[in-house]
Coordinates of C-alpha atoms (C1' of nucleotides) in Angstrom, one line a residue:
Chain A
M106 CA 15.3 -3.3 -0.4
D107 CA 13.6 -6.7 -0.8
L108 CA 11.6 -8.0 1.8
Q109 CA 13.1 -11.4 0.9
R110 CA 16.6 -10.0 2.2
I111 CA 15.2 -9.1 5.5
K112 CA 13.9 -12.5 5.9
Y113 CA 17.2 -14.2 5.2
F114 CA 18.6 -11.4 7.5
L115 CA 16.2 -12.7 10.2
A116 CA 16.9 -16.2 9.6
L117 CA 20.5 -15.7 9.8
A118 CA 20.3 -13.6 13.1
E119 CA 18.5 -16.4 15.0
Q120 CA 20.6 -19.1 13.6
L121 CA 24.1 -17.3 13.4
H122 CA 25.6 -19.6 10.9
Y123 CA 25.7 -19.1 7.0
W124 CA 25.6 -22.8 6.1
K125 CA 22.6 -23.9 8.3
T126 CA 20.7 -20.9 7.5
A127 CA 21.2 -21.2 4.0
E128 CA 20.1 -24.8 3.9
K129 CA 17.0 -23.6 5.8
V130 CA 15.9 -20.7 3.6
N131 CA 16.8 -23.0 0.4
I132 CA 19.3 -21.1 -0.8
T133 CA 23.4 -21.7 -1.3
Q134 CA 25.7 -20.3 1.4
S135 CA 27.5 -18.2 -1.4
A136 CA 23.7 -16.6 -2.0
L137 CA 23.0 -16.0 1.3
T138 CA 26.5 -14.2 1.9
R139 CA 25.9 -11.7 -0.7
Q140 CA 22.2 -11.2 0.1
I141 CA 23.4 -10.0 3.6
Q142 CA 26.3 -7.9 2.1
S143 CA 24.1 -6.1 -0.3
L144 CA 21.7 -5.2 2.5
E145 CA 24.2 -4.0 4.6
N146 CA 25.6 -1.9 1.5
E147 CA 21.9 -0.4 1.4
L148 CA 21.7 0.6 4.8
G149 CA 25.1 1.4 5.0
L150 CA 26.0 -0.3 8.3
Q151 CA 27.3 -3.4 9.5
L152 CA 24.5 -6.3 10.6
F153 CA 27.1 -9.1 11.7
E154 CA 30.2 -9.0 13.1
R155 CA 32.0 -11.9 11.6
N156 CA 35.2 -13.7 10.8
K157 CA 35.7 -17.1 9.1
R158 CA 34.5 -18.8 11.9
N159 CA 31.9 -16.8 14.1
V160 CA 28.8 -14.7 13.2
K161 CA 27.4 -12.5 15.8
L162 CA 24.8 -9.2 15.5
T163 CA 26.1 -5.9 15.9
P164 CA 24.0 -3.5 18.3
A165 CA 22.6 -2.0 14.9
G166 CA 21.8 -5.6 13.9
K167 CA 20.3 -6.5 17.3
F168 CA 17.9 -3.4 16.8
L169 CA 16.9 -4.4 13.4
R170 CA 16.4 -7.6 14.3
E171 CA 13.8 -6.7 16.3
K172 CA 12.0 -4.1 14.5
W173 CA 12.0 -5.8 11.3
E174 CA 10.5 -8.8 13.0
V175 CA 7.8 -6.5 13.7
E176 CA 7.2 -4.6 10.7
L177 CA 7.2 -7.8 8.8
N178 CA 4.6 -9.1 10.6
E179 CA 2.4 -5.9 10.3
L180 CA 3.1 -5.9 6.4
E181 CA 2.0 -9.6 6.2
Y182 CA -1.3 -8.9 8.4
I183 CA -1.7 -5.9 6.0
H184 CA -1.7 -8.0 2.9
Q185 CA -3.9 -10.5 4.3
F186 CA -6.2 -7.7 4.8
A187 CA -6.2 -6.1 1.5
K188 CA -6.6 -9.8 -0.1
Q189 CA -9.8 -9.9 1.7
I190 CA -10.9 -6.6 0.4
H191 CA -9.9 -7.7 -3.0
L192 CA -12.2 -10.7 -2.4
G193 CA -14.9 -8.7 -1.0
E194 CA -14.7 -10.3 2.3
R195 CA -13.9 -7.2 4.0
G196 CA -15.1 -3.5 3.5
T197 CA -18.1 -1.3 3.8
I198 CA -21.1 -1.2 1.6
T199 CA -23.9 1.3 1.9
I200 CA -27.6 0.0 1.3
A201 CA -30.9 2.1 1.2
H202 CA -34.1 0.4 1.9
P203 CA -37.6 1.4 2.2
D204 CA -39.1 1.1 5.8
S205 CA -41.9 -1.5 4.3
I206 CA -39.5 -4.3 4.2
S207 CA -37.5 -3.8 7.1
A208 CA -39.1 -6.4 9.0
S209 CA -39.4 -9.0 6.2
I210 CA -37.1 -9.2 3.3
M211 CA -33.9 -7.1 5.1
P212 CA -33.6 -9.3 7.7
D213 CA -33.6 -12.4 5.1
I214 CA -30.7 -10.4 3.2
L215 CA -28.8 -9.2 6.1
A216 CA -28.7 -12.7 7.7
K217 CA -27.5 -13.9 4.5
I218 CA -24.8 -11.6 4.0
T219 CA -23.4 -11.6 7.6
Q220 CA -23.2 -15.3 7.3
A221 CA -21.3 -15.6 4.3
F222 CA -19.3 -12.4 4.9
P223 CA -18.9 -12.0 8.7
Q224 CA -16.3 -9.0 8.4
L225 CA -18.2 -7.1 6.1
Q226 CA -19.3 -4.0 7.5
I227 CA -22.7 -3.0 6.4
K228 CA -24.4 0.5 6.7
L229 CA -28.3 0.7 6.4
V230 CA -29.9 4.1 5.4
Q231 CA -33.4 5.3 4.3
V232 CA -33.3 7.5 1.6
L233 CA -36.6 9.3 0.2
Y234 CA -37.6 7.7 -3.2
E235 CA -36.7 10.8 -5.0
N236 CA -33.0 11.1 -3.6
Q237 CA -32.1 7.5 -4.2
L238 CA -30.8 7.8 -7.8
D239 CA -28.9 10.7 -7.0
F240 CA -27.3 9.2 -3.7
L241 CA -26.1 6.1 -5.8
K242 CA -24.7 8.0 -8.4
N243 CA -23.1 10.2 -6.1
Y244 CA -21.5 7.4 -4.1
K245 CA -23.5 8.0 -1.0
I246 CA -25.1 4.6 -1.1
D247 CA -23.9 1.5 -3.2
L248 CA -27.1 -0.4 -3.4
A249 CA -30.8 1.1 -3.5
I250 CA -33.5 -1.4 -2.7
T251 CA -36.7 0.0 -3.9
R252 CA -40.2 -0.3 -5.3
D253 CA -39.3 2.0 -8.3
I254 CA -38.3 1.0 -11.8
T255 CA -35.4 3.2 -13.2
S256 CA -33.9 3.0 -16.5
E257 CA -31.2 5.4 -15.8
Q258 CA -27.9 5.3 -17.5
G259 CA -25.2 3.7 -15.6
V260 CA -27.6 2.2 -12.9
K261 CA -28.3 -1.4 -13.1
S262 CA -31.6 -2.9 -11.8
K263 CA -33.0 -6.1 -11.1
K264 CA -36.1 -7.4 -9.6
I265 CA -35.5 -9.4 -6.7
Y266 CA -39.2 -9.8 -5.1
H267 CA -42.6 -8.5 -4.8
D268 CA -45.4 -8.0 -2.4
H269 CA -48.9 -7.3 -2.6
L270 CA -50.9 -4.0 -1.6
A271 CA -53.1 -4.2 1.4
L272 CA -56.1 -2.1 2.7
V273 CA -55.0 -1.3 6.4
V274 CA -57.7 -0.4 8.7
P275 CA -58.5 -0.2 12.3
L276 CA -59.5 -3.4 13.7
E277 CA -62.8 -2.1 14.5
H278 CA -63.5 -0.8 10.9
A279 CA -66.5 -1.9 9.0
F280 CA -64.2 -3.5 6.1
K281 CA -63.3 -7.2 7.1
N282 CA -62.2 -8.4 3.7
F283 CA -62.0 -7.6 0.1
E284 CA -65.7 -8.3 -1.1
D285 CA -66.5 -5.2 1.4
L286 CA -65.2 -3.1 -1.0
S287 CA -67.1 -1.1 -3.3
K288 CA -67.2 2.3 -5.3
E289 CA -69.7 3.3 -2.7
S290 CA -67.9 2.0 0.6
L291 CA -64.7 3.3 -0.4
K292 CA -66.0 6.8 -1.3
A293 CA -67.0 7.3 2.2
Q294 CA -63.8 6.6 3.4
K295 CA -60.6 9.2 4.1
F296 CA -57.1 8.0 2.6
I297 CA -53.7 8.3 4.0
L298 CA -51.5 7.6 1.1
P299 CA -48.0 7.7 0.2
T300 CA -46.4 10.9 -1.2
K301 CA -47.5 11.2 -5.0
D302 CA -44.4 11.0 -6.9
E303 CA -44.4 11.5 -10.8
G304 CA -43.2 8.2 -12.5
S305 CA -43.1 6.2 -9.2
S306 CA -44.4 2.7 -10.2
Y307 CA -45.7 2.3 -6.9
S308 CA -47.8 5.3 -6.7
E309 CA -49.1 4.5 -10.3
I310 CA -50.4 0.9 -8.9
I311 CA -52.4 2.7 -6.1
Q312 CA -53.7 5.0 -8.7
S313 CA -54.5 2.2 -11.1
L314 CA -56.5 0.7 -8.1
F315 CA -58.5 3.6 -7.6
K316 CA -59.1 3.6 -10.9
S317 CA -60.4 -0.2 -11.2
Y318 CA -63.2 1.2 -8.8
D319 CA -63.6 4.3 -10.7
F320 CA -63.4 6.8 -8.5
V321 CA -61.1 9.7 -6.8
P322 CA -60.4 8.8 -3.1
D323 CA -60.7 11.5 -0.4
V324 CA -57.0 12.0 0.5
Y325 CA -56.5 14.5 3.1
L326 CA -52.3 13.4 4.0
H327 CA -49.7 12.2 2.6
S328 CA -46.4 10.7 4.0
E329 CA -43.6 9.0 2.9
F330 CA -42.9 7.1 6.2
G331 CA -45.0 3.7 6.3
S332 CA -44.6 3.8 9.7
T333 CA -46.3 7.4 10.3
I334 CA -49.4 6.1 8.1
I335 CA -49.5 3.2 10.3
A336 CA -49.6 5.0 13.5
L337 CA -52.1 7.4 12.1
V338 CA -54.6 4.5 10.7
R339 CA -54.5 3.0 14.2
K340 CA -55.5 6.3 16.1
G341 CA -58.9 6.0 13.6
L342 CA -57.6 9.0 11.2
G343 CA -58.3 7.3 7.8
I344 CA -57.3 4.0 6.1
A345 CA -54.2 3.5 4.1
I346 CA -53.0 1.3 1.2
L347 CA -49.5 -0.3 1.7
P348 CA -47.7 -3.2 0.8
D349 CA -48.3 -6.4 3.0
S350 CA -45.0 -6.5 4.0
Y351 CA -46.0 -4.4 6.6
M352 CA -47.8 -7.1 8.3
H353 CA -44.5 -8.4 9.4
H354 CA -44.1 -5.1 11.6
Q355 CA -45.7 -5.7 15.1
S356 CA -48.8 -3.5 14.5
P357 CA -51.6 -4.5 16.9
G358 CA -54.9 -2.9 16.2
L359 CA -55.0 -3.0 12.6
R360 CA -56.2 -5.3 9.7
F361 CA -54.8 -5.9 6.6
I362 CA -57.1 -6.8 3.9
P363 CA -54.9 -8.1 0.8
L364 CA -55.5 -6.7 -2.5
P365 CA -54.8 -8.4 -5.9
F366 CA -52.2 -5.8 -7.0
K367 CA -48.6 -6.5 -6.8
T368 CA -45.6 -4.2 -6.5
D369 CA -42.1 -5.1 -7.3
I370 CA -39.0 -4.9 -5.2
L371 CA -36.1 -4.1 -7.3
I372 CA -32.1 -3.4 -6.3
N373 CA -30.2 -0.8 -7.9
W374 CA -26.6 -0.4 -8.4
R375 CA -23.8 1.7 -10.2
A376 CA -23.2 -0.4 -13.5
D377 CA -19.6 0.8 -13.2
D378 CA -18.8 -0.2 -9.4
H379 CA -16.6 -2.9 -9.3
N380 CA -16.2 -3.3 -5.5
P381 CA -16.0 -6.8 -5.0
V382 CA -18.0 -6.5 -1.9
L383 CA -21.0 -5.4 -4.1
A384 CA -20.3 -8.1 -6.6
N385 CA -20.3 -10.7 -3.7
I386 CA -23.5 -9.3 -2.6
L387 CA -25.4 -9.4 -5.6
K388 CA -24.3 -13.1 -6.2
L389 CA -25.8 -13.6 -2.7
V390 CA -28.8 -12.0 -3.4
F391 CA -29.5 -13.1 -6.9
G392 CA -28.1 -16.6 -5.8
D393 CA -31.1 -18.7 -5.2
Chain B
M40 CA 8.6 -8.1 -2.5
D41 CA 10.8 -5.0 -3.4
L42 CA 10.0 -1.7 -1.3
Q43 CA 10.9 0.0 -4.4
R44 CA 8.1 -1.5 -6.1
I45 CA 5.7 -0.1 -3.0
K46 CA 7.5 3.4 -3.7
Y47 CA 6.4 2.9 -7.6
F48 CA 3.0 2.2 -6.5
L49 CA 2.9 5.0 -4.2
A50 CA 3.5 7.4 -6.7
L51 CA 1.2 6.0 -9.2
A52 CA -1.5 6.1 -6.7
E53 CA -1.0 9.6 -6.3
Q54 CA -0.6 10.9 -9.9
L55 CA -2.8 7.9 -11.4
H56 CA -0.9 8.5 -14.7
Y57 CA 1.8 5.9 -15.9
W58 CA 3.6 8.2 -18.0
K59 CA 4.1 11.2 -15.5
T60 CA 4.4 8.8 -12.9
A61 CA 7.1 6.9 -14.9
E62 CA 9.0 9.9 -15.6
K63 CA 9.0 11.4 -12.0
V64 CA 10.5 8.0 -10.7
N65 CA 12.9 7.9 -13.5
I66 CA 12.0 4.8 -15.2
T67 CA 10.2 4.2 -18.5
Q68 CA 6.3 3.7 -18.7
S69 CA 6.7 0.2 -19.5
A70 CA 8.8 -0.6 -16.5
L71 CA 6.4 1.1 -14.2
T72 CA 3.7 -1.4 -15.8
R73 CA 5.7 -4.1 -15.2
Q74 CA 6.4 -3.4 -11.9
I75 CA 2.8 -2.6 -10.9
Q76 CA 1.8 -6.0 -12.5
S77 CA 4.4 -8.1 -10.7
L78 CA 3.1 -6.2 -7.6
E79 CA -0.5 -7.2 -8.1
N80 CA 0.4 -10.8 -9.0
E81 CA 2.8 -11.0 -5.8
L82 CA -0.3 -9.9 -3.7
G83 CA -2.7 -11.8 -5.6
L84 CA -5.0 -8.7 -6.1
Q85 CA -5.8 -5.8 -8.4
L86 CA -4.3 -2.4 -7.0
F87 CA -5.7 -0.4 -9.9
E88 CA -8.7 -0.2 -12.3
R89 CA -7.6 0.5 -15.7
N90 CA -8.2 0.7 -19.2
K91 CA -6.2 2.5 -21.9
R92 CA -7.6 5.7 -20.7
N93 CA -8.1 6.0 -16.9
V94 CA -6.0 4.6 -13.9
K95 CA -8.1 4.3 -10.8
L96 CA -7.4 2.7 -7.2
T97 CA -9.3 -0.2 -6.4
P98 CA -10.7 -0.6 -2.6
A99 CA -7.9 -2.7 -2.0
G100 CA -5.5 -0.3 -3.7
K101 CA -6.7 2.7 -1.6
F102 CA -6.3 0.3 1.6
L103 CA -2.7 -0.3 0.9
R104 CA -1.9 3.0 -0.2
E105 CA -2.8 4.2 3.3
K106 CA -1.3 1.3 5.0
W107 CA 2.0 1.3 2.9
E108 CA 2.5 5.0 3.3
V109 CA 2.6 4.2 7.1
E110 CA 4.9 1.3 7.3
L111 CA 7.5 2.8 4.6
N112 CA 7.8 5.9 7.1
E113 CA 8.2 3.6 9.9
L114 CA 10.7 1.4 8.0
E115 CA 12.9 4.8 6.8
Y116 CA 12.7 6.0 10.5
I117 CA 14.1 2.3 11.8
H118 CA 16.8 2.4 9.3
Q119 CA 18.3 6.0 10.3
F120 CA 17.9 4.8 13.8
A121 CA 20.0 1.9 13.1
K122 CA 22.4 3.9 11.0
Q123 CA 22.9 6.0 14.3
I124 CA 23.3 3.1 16.3
H125 CA 25.9 1.8 13.8
L126 CA 27.9 5.4 13.8
G127 CA 27.8 5.1 17.8
E128 CA 25.6 8.1 17.9
R129 CA 22.8 6.2 19.8
G130 CA 22.9 3.2 22.0
T131 CA 23.6 2.5 25.7
I132 CA 26.8 2.2 27.6
T133 CA 27.3 1.2 31.1
I134 CA 30.3 2.9 33.2
A135 CA 31.5 2.2 36.6
H136 CA 33.5 4.6 38.5
P137 CA 34.8 5.4 41.9
D138 CA 33.2 7.7 44.3
S139 CA 36.5 9.5 44.6
I140 CA 36.1 11.3 41.0
S141 CA 32.4 11.8 40.9
A142 CA 32.8 15.2 41.5
S143 CA 35.8 16.0 39.5
I144 CA 36.6 14.2 36.4
M145 CA 33.3 12.3 35.9
P146 CA 31.5 15.4 35.3
D147 CA 34.4 16.5 32.7
I148 CA 34.0 13.1 30.7
L149 CA 30.2 13.0 31.0
A150 CA 29.8 16.7 29.6
K151 CA 32.0 16.0 26.7
I152 CA 29.9 12.9 26.0
T153 CA 26.7 14.2 26.0
Q154 CA 27.8 17.3 24.3
A155 CA 29.2 15.4 21.4
F156 CA 26.6 12.5 21.3
P157 CA 23.3 14.0 23.0
Q158 CA 21.5 10.7 22.1
L159 CA 23.4 8.3 24.1
Q160 CA 22.0 6.6 27.0
I161 CA 24.8 6.4 30.0
K162 CA 24.5 4.3 32.9
L163 CA 26.6 5.2 35.8
V164 CA 27.3 2.6 38.5
Q165 CA 29.6 2.0 41.3
V166 CA 31.1 -1.5 41.6
L167 CA 33.5 -2.8 44.2
Y168 CA 37.0 -3.1 43.0
E169 CA 37.5 -6.3 43.5
N170 CA 34.3 -7.2 41.0
Q171 CA 35.3 -5.0 38.3
L172 CA 36.9 -6.9 35.9
D173 CA 34.0 -9.7 36.3
F174 CA 31.5 -7.2 35.6
L175 CA 33.5 -5.9 32.3
K176 CA 34.1 -9.5 31.2
N177 CA 30.4 -10.6 31.9
Y178 CA 29.3 -7.3 30.0
K179 CA 27.4 -6.0 33.2
I180 CA 29.4 -2.8 32.5
D181 CA 31.2 -1.4 29.2
L182 CA 33.9 0.8 30.9
A183 CA 35.6 0.7 34.0
I184 CA 37.3 3.6 35.2
T185 CA 39.5 2.9 38.3
R186 CA 42.8 3.2 40.1
D187 CA 43.8 -0.3 39.7
I188 CA 46.1 -1.3 36.8
T189 CA 45.2 -4.4 35.3
S190 CA 47.0 -6.6 32.8
E191 CA 43.9 -9.0 32.4
Q192 CA 43.7 -11.1 29.0
G193 CA 41.1 -9.2 27.0
V194 CA 41.0 -5.9 28.8
K195 CA 42.5 -2.9 27.7
S196 CA 43.6 -0.2 29.7
K197 CA 44.9 3.0 29.6
K198 CA 45.9 5.9 31.7
I199 CA 43.6 9.0 31.4
Y200 CA 44.5 11.2 34.4
H201 CA 46.2 11.3 37.7
D202 CA 45.7 12.8 41.2
H203 CA 47.6 12.8 44.5
L204 CA 47.0 11.5 47.7
A205 CA 46.0 13.8 50.8
L206 CA 45.6 13.4 54.4
V207 CA 42.3 14.1 55.4
V208 CA 42.0 15.6 58.8
P209 CA 39.2 17.5 60.9
L210 CA 39.8 21.2 60.7
E211 CA 40.8 21.3 64.5
H212 CA 43.1 18.7 64.1
A213 CA 47.0 19.8 64.6
F214 CA 48.2 18.8 61.5
K215 CA 48.1 21.9 59.1
N216 CA 50.5 20.9 56.5
F217 CA 52.8 18.2 55.2
E218 CA 55.7 19.3 57.3
D219 CA 53.8 18.6 60.6
L220 CA 53.8 14.7 59.6
S221 CA 56.8 12.8 61.4
K222 CA 56.8 9.0 62.4
E223 CA 56.1 10.0 65.9
S224 CA 53.0 12.4 65.1
L225 CA 51.8 9.7 63.1
K226 CA 52.0 7.1 65.1
A227 CA 49.5 8.7 67.8
Q228 CA 46.8 8.9 65.1
K229 CA 44.1 6.6 64.5
F230 CA 43.5 5.9 60.7
I231 CA 40.6 5.1 58.5
L232 CA 41.9 3.5 55.2
P233 CA 40.5 2.0 52.4
T234 CA 39.5 -1.8 52.1
K235 CA 43.1 -3.5 51.6
D236 CA 43.1 -5.4 48.5
E237 CA 46.0 -7.4 47.1
G238 CA 47.4 -6.5 44.3
S239 CA 45.5 -3.0 44.4
S240 CA 47.9 -0.5 43.4
Y241 CA 46.2 1.9 45.3
S242 CA 46.5 0.0 48.5
E243 CA 50.2 -0.6 47.7
I244 CA 50.8 3.2 47.4
I245 CA 49.4 4.0 50.8
Q246 CA 51.4 1.2 52.0
S247 CA 54.7 2.8 50.4
L248 CA 53.9 6.0 52.2
F249 CA 53.8 4.5 55.5
K250 CA 57.1 2.6 54.8
S251 CA 58.7 5.9 54.0
Y252 CA 57.9 7.4 57.5
D253 CA 58.7 3.7 59.0
F254 CA 56.1 2.9 61.0
V255 CA 52.9 0.6 60.9
P256 CA 49.8 2.7 61.1
D257 CA 46.9 1.9 63.7
V258 CA 44.1 1.4 61.3
Y259 CA 41.1 0.5 63.4
L260 CA 38.3 0.9 60.6
H261 CA 38.3 -0.1 56.6
S262 CA 35.9 1.1 54.2
E263 CA 35.8 0.8 50.4
F264 CA 33.4 4.0 50.3
G265 CA 35.3 7.2 50.5
S266 CA 32.2 9.1 51.5
T267 CA 31.9 7.1 54.6
I268 CA 35.5 7.6 55.4
I269 CA 34.9 11.2 55.0
A270 CA 32.1 11.4 57.6
L271 CA 33.7 9.4 59.9
V272 CA 36.9 11.9 59.9
R273 CA 34.6 14.8 60.1
K274 CA 33.0 13.1 63.2
G275 CA 36.8 13.1 64.6
L276 CA 36.6 9.3 64.7
G277 CA 40.2 9.4 63.2
I278 CA 42.2 10.6 60.0
A279 CA 42.4 9.1 56.5
I280 CA 44.3 9.2 53.4
L281 CA 42.5 9.6 50.4
P282 CA 42.8 11.0 46.6
D283 CA 42.6 14.8 46.6
S284 CA 39.8 14.6 44.2
Y285 CA 37.8 14.6 47.2
M286 CA 38.4 18.1 47.8
H287 CA 35.9 18.7 44.7
H288 CA 33.2 17.3 47.0
Q289 CA 31.4 19.6 49.0
S290 CA 33.0 18.5 52.4
P291 CA 33.1 21.5 55.2
G292 CA 35.2 20.7 58.2
L293 CA 37.9 18.8 56.6
R294 CA 41.3 20.0 55.9
F295 CA 43.0 18.0 52.8
I296 CA 46.8 17.9 53.3
P297 CA 48.5 17.0 50.0
L298 CA 51.1 14.2 50.0
P299 CA 53.6 13.6 47.2
F300 CA 52.2 10.6 46.1
K301 CA 50.6 10.1 42.9
T302 CA 47.8 7.5 42.0
D303 CA 46.8 7.1 38.6
I304 CA 43.1 6.9 37.1
L305 CA 42.9 4.4 34.2
I306 CA 40.1 3.3 31.8
N307 CA 39.6 -0.5 31.0
W308 CA 37.5 -1.9 28.5
R309 CA 36.8 -5.0 26.6
A310 CA 39.4 -5.7 23.7
D311 CA 37.0 -7.4 21.6
D312 CA 34.1 -4.9 22.2
H313 CA 33.2 -3.5 18.8
N314 CA 30.4 -1.3 20.1
P315 CA 30.6 1.9 17.9
V316 CA 29.5 3.9 21.1
L317 CA 32.7 2.5 23.0
A318 CA 34.9 3.7 20.1
N319 CA 33.0 6.8 20.1
I320 CA 33.8 7.6 23.9
L321 CA 37.3 6.3 23.9
K322 CA 38.2 8.7 20.9
L323 CA 36.3 11.4 22.9
V324 CA 38.2 10.9 26.2
F325 CA 41.8 10.0 24.4
G326 CA 41.3 12.9 21.9
D327 CA 42.6 15.7 24.3
Chain C
dA107 C1' 53.8 -26.5 17.1
dT108 C1' 51.6 -28.7 13.6
dT109 C1' 47.6 -30.5 11.3
dT110 C1' 42.6 -30.7 10.5
dA111 C1' 38.3 -29.6 10.2
dT112 C1' 35.0 -25.9 9.7
dT113 C1' 33.3 -21.7 7.9
dA114 C1' 32.5 -16.9 5.5
dA115 C1' 34.2 -14.8 1.2
dT116 C1' 35.0 -14.6 -3.5
dG117 C1' 35.8 -15.7 -8.8
dC118 C1' 33.3 -17.0 -12.6
dG119 C1' 30.0 -18.8 -15.9
dT120 C1' 24.9 -19.2 -16.0
dA121 C1' 20.1 -18.2 -15.5
dT122 C1' 16.8 -15.2 -14.2
dT123 C1' 15.0 -10.9 -13.8
dT124 C1' 14.5 -5.9 -15.1
dT125 C1' 15.0 -2.4 -18.5
dG126 C1' 14.2 0.4 -22.3
dC127 C1' 12.7 0.8 -27.2
dA128 C1' 9.4 0.6 -30.6
dT129 C1' 5.0 -0.8 -31.2
dT130 C1' 0.0 -2.2 -30.5
dA131 C1' -4.6 -1.4 -29.1
dA132 C1' -8.0 0.6 -26.8
dT133 C1' -10.6 4.8 -25.8
dG134 C1' -12.2 9.4 -25.4
dG135 C1' -13.0 13.7 -27.6
dA136 C1' -13.0 16.7 -31.7
Chain D
dT170 C1' -15.0 9.0 -38.5
dC171 C1' -10.6 10.6 -37.2
dC172 C1' -6.9 12.1 -34.1
dA173 C1' -4.4 12.4 -29.7
dT174 C1' -3.7 10.0 -25.7
dT175 C1' -2.3 6.1 -23.0
dA176 C1' -1.7 1.4 -20.9
dA177 C1' 0.4 -3.1 -22.3
dT178 C1' 3.3 -6.0 -24.7
dG179 C1' 7.3 -8.4 -27.9
dC180 C1' 12.1 -8.3 -27.9
dA181 C1' 16.9 -7.9 -27.0
dA182 C1' 20.1 -5.7 -24.0
dA183 C1' 21.9 -4.8 -19.7
dA184 C1' 21.6 -5.8 -14.8
dT185 C1' 21.2 -8.7 -10.9
dA186 C1' 21.2 -13.1 -8.7
dC187 C1' 22.6 -17.9 -8.2
dG188 C1' 25.2 -22.0 -7.8
dC189 C1' 29.8 -24.1 -8.1
dA190 C1' 34.3 -24.7 -6.7
dT191 C1' 37.9 -22.5 -4.7
dT192 C1' 40.3 -19.6 -1.1
dA193 C1' 41.3 -17.9 3.1
dA194 C1' 41.1 -17.4 8.0
dT195 C1' 40.5 -19.8 12.3
dA196 C1' 39.5 -22.8 16.2
dA197 C1' 40.0 -27.3 18.0
dA198 C1' 42.8 -31.5 18.2
dT199 C1' 46.9 -33.9 18.3

DNA sequence: ATTTATTAATGCGTATTTTGCATTAATGGA
DNA sequence: TCCATTAATGCAAAATACGCATTAATAAAT
């Protein structure tokens, strides 16, 4: 059954006149007659009571007119919706991101996305560094924003940003600026650092920082969670090294001392993910 | 858009394999390929991600699969329903009938109808004799069961039953049987009769009854409503002449004395009413 | 009662669309 | 590197839809 036929039927049901209806829907009266006839045959019922003079809906015709009207509208809406999905204007995307950038880069990115595609559903999740790739490959997340460089097969990666490391100390701490740091002064400190992860570029940068001062830090606590580390530093339990993005969090009682070490922020996604939503978001993130 | 195409799509969305799907829906793989292609063109979106080896739904395809499944089921249900309307198995019919037969013929008729067409909606109404034809012609009722013969243009009529007149008296009344009636005994009575209606065959029969005894009755009260008349008779306010169908009503305290006068019960309907429900009901009523 | 105007149905030739067959081209696995 | 699998495509045939002209039925006008 062709939906066009149903549209012809609806037009005729309104006009109740073959000629006028045919003109209105831009076919000849003969074609309209046959369309209605084949519709009736297909359904095995009569839609119109008609003689050579009058056209009138049968009870079944009246019923179908009402129902089809609704169904056609629904279908049209569905098709529009599907088109939006196709264009990447509708849909859901799950993004993992580190806590550190949740007050700096993430708000920028999210603002861009919601402005350009207000219909998109965005799910934000936090995933341990070690799980990110797994989650990506298993479709638990679609996009991973991370500080780790990956050369995993099937995962594409691109740098979108960078920030610097900073030494985080309580306000009353002796360290005021970068020049206060030395092998000796550092040796006296207790450190709270991120979980040491083999192959994590972020950890490596911190290691190379310590190497540049030629000493091994006294690390008595590891945490993957920046907010935990910050809380501990504020309580005077040690000092930390964190990306300076944390300065954007509201963190009174702390001093950030910038260090000359860059950390990259990358965005990872499945190479074979053809979801138009992803394409749109990547375009948006790389666009400027 | 052809619904058949959507069915092909749904089949392919399940199998994700052109050859197998084509076989299943009894067309060739080439035809299926083109059906899907034209569906995609028509919608302006991609339904499947495919290379020469794999077939996979796009997000829009997934969405449409889900929605179309529902819509197609709805449409199928609607078409079945319409078919039932066409066959006169579904629908509504409004029937007017006199109060007198509501405990005798009507239950029989209604039992027949609901047994044969359990899905039918029947509306029963009581209409004054004088309004019946108007209501019929103005589509307020579809069927009028009445005691009046009509030769109205455009209204068909057929006798379906007859009953007899009966004299209705209180139990303690002197009249016990037909032989007690005479010109003199009748003259002493007060009568409660139906509203006298010009051209009403029912009234005419009652008139001819009185003529056969050659007297003019003392009628001090008219009512169109049999139940009213019966209540008045029971209270001793007079005697009445009613169809003996009223005997089927539960009416203690009354005696029905049968009279040798028949009244016909007819069924009227619009000659140009092609509602299949009506046809079915007429067939049922006349069928035996 | 007869004529006229209107209008849905239909026969027929043409145009369009769909289909099946055979082939091609891409791709994953041996 | 070869082979098997499989979606896409060129082409001719079949099916379907369409428009034009005509027909037949009927309501309105005379």
